[in-house]
Coordinates of C-alpha atoms in Angstrom, one line a residue:
Q1 CA -53.2 40.3 -29.5
V2 CA -51.3 43.6 -29.6
Q3 CA -47.7 44.4 -30.4
L4 CA -45.9 47.6 -29.7
V5 CA -42.9 48.4 -31.9
E6 CA -40.4 51.2 -30.9
S7 CA -38.1 53.1 -33.1
G8 CA -35.9 56.2 -33.0
G9 CA -33.2 55.3 -30.4
G10 CA -29.5 55.6 -31.1
L11 CA -26.3 57.4 -30.2
V12 CA -26.3 61.2 -29.9
Q13 CA -24.0 63.8 -28.5
A14 CA -25.0 65.8 -25.4
G15 CA -27.2 68.7 -26.4
G16 CA -28.7 66.8 -29.3
S17 CA -32.2 65.6 -29.9
L18 CA -33.9 62.3 -30.7
R19 CA -37.5 61.4 -31.4
L20 CA -38.8 58.1 -30.2
S21 CA -41.9 56.5 -31.8
C22 CA -44.0 53.6 -30.6
A23 CA -46.7 52.2 -32.8
A24 CA -49.3 49.6 -31.7
S25 CA -50.8 47.1 -34.0
G26 CA -53.3 44.2 -33.6
S27 CA -56.7 44.1 -32.1
I28 CA -57.3 47.6 -31.0
F29 CA -60.6 49.2 -30.2
S30 CA -59.1 52.2 -28.4
I31 CA -56.0 53.1 -26.4
G32 CA -56.1 54.7 -23.0
S33 CA -53.0 56.1 -21.3
M34 CA -49.7 55.9 -23.1
G35 CA -46.3 56.4 -21.5
W36 CA -42.6 56.3 -21.8
Y37 CA -40.3 54.6 -19.3
R38 CA -36.6 54.2 -19.1
Q39 CA -34.2 51.9 -17.2
A40 CA -30.4 52.4 -16.9
P41 CA -28.2 49.6 -15.6
G42 CA -28.5 49.3 -11.8
N43 CA -31.5 51.6 -11.7
Q44 CA -35.2 51.0 -11.4
R45 CA -37.5 51.5 -14.3
E46 CA -38.9 55.0 -14.1
M47 CA -41.7 56.8 -15.8
V48 CA -40.4 59.5 -18.0
A49 CA -43.6 60.9 -19.4
G50 CA -47.2 59.9 -19.6
I51 CA -50.2 61.1 -21.6
T52 CA -53.9 60.2 -20.9
S53 CA -56.5 59.5 -23.5
G54 CA -57.7 63.1 -22.8
G55 CA -54.3 64.5 -23.6
R56 CA -53.2 65.3 -20.0
T57 CA -49.4 65.0 -19.7
N58 CA -47.0 64.5 -16.9
Y59 CA -43.2 64.3 -16.8
A60 CA -40.5 63.2 -14.5
G61 CA -38.8 66.2 -13.0
S62 CA -35.5 65.3 -14.6
V63 CA -36.9 65.6 -18.1
R64 CA -39.5 68.4 -17.7
G65 CA -38.9 71.2 -20.1
R66 CA -36.7 69.1 -22.3
F67 CA -38.9 66.2 -23.4
I68 CA -42.4 66.3 -25.0
I69 CA -44.8 63.4 -25.2
S70 CA -47.5 63.4 -27.8
R71 CA -49.9 60.9 -29.4
D72 CA -51.5 60.3 -32.7
N73 CA -54.6 58.2 -32.1
A74 CA -55.2 57.7 -35.8
K75 CA -51.8 56.0 -36.0
N76 CA -52.0 54.2 -32.6
T77 CA -48.7 55.9 -31.9
V78 CA -47.0 57.7 -29.1
Y79 CA -44.0 59.9 -29.5
L80 CA -41.3 61.2 -27.2
Q81 CA -39.4 64.2 -28.5
M82 CA -36.2 64.5 -26.5
N83 CA -34.3 67.7 -26.7
N84 CA -31.1 68.9 -25.0
L85 CA -30.1 65.4 -24.2
K86 CA -27.7 64.7 -21.3
P87 CA -25.5 61.8 -20.6
E88 CA -27.7 60.9 -17.7
D89 CA -30.6 60.3 -20.1
T90 CA -28.7 57.2 -21.3
A91 CA -31.0 54.2 -20.8
V92 CA -33.2 51.7 -22.5
Y93 CA -36.5 53.4 -23.2
Y94 CA -39.8 51.5 -23.2
C95 CA -43.2 52.5 -24.3
N96 CA -46.4 51.5 -22.6
M97 CA -50.0 51.5 -23.5
N98 CA -53.3 50.5 -22.1
V99 CA -55.1 48.9 -25.0
W100 CA -58.8 48.2 -25.2
P101 CA -59.4 45.4 -27.8
D102 CA -63.2 45.4 -27.7
G103 CA -64.5 48.1 -25.4
T104 CA -65.1 45.8 -22.4
R105 CA -61.6 45.2 -21.1
Y106 CA -58.0 46.4 -21.4
S107 CA -54.6 45.0 -21.2
T108 CA -51.2 46.8 -20.7
Y109 CA -48.5 46.3 -23.3
W110 CA -44.9 47.2 -23.4
G111 CA -42.6 47.9 -26.3
Q112 CA -39.4 45.9 -26.8
G113 CA -37.2 48.7 -25.6
T114 CA -34.8 51.0 -27.6
Q115 CA -31.4 52.1 -26.5
V116 CA -30.7 55.8 -26.2
T117 CA -27.0 56.6 -25.6
V118 CA -25.9 60.2 -25.0
S119 CA -22.2 60.9 -25.2
S120 CA -20.5 63.7 -23.4

């Protein structure tokens, strides 16, 4: 069993920065791809940023150049550095990981969500 715990959300003024963290614990052999998603009221959940086990990253066009995803495999943690935040970034942010508990199979896990609110 694996649990993902998110932290770092909050209220920030436009132009400010936040850093989200998501740490996995439990039965972990290795972790494949990690990602950050967000969902605003009335919107579909969208992928904000992803990072593969090999370190390849991709970003939604709306955040490219402002957000940076990174990972620390020793800490089973994925980060999202969010800079120059805009009101349209307001959403609940969820982390996602593909976790291999024993090297033979993997399961996908989600964090509990953390609210990011950007005021104008």
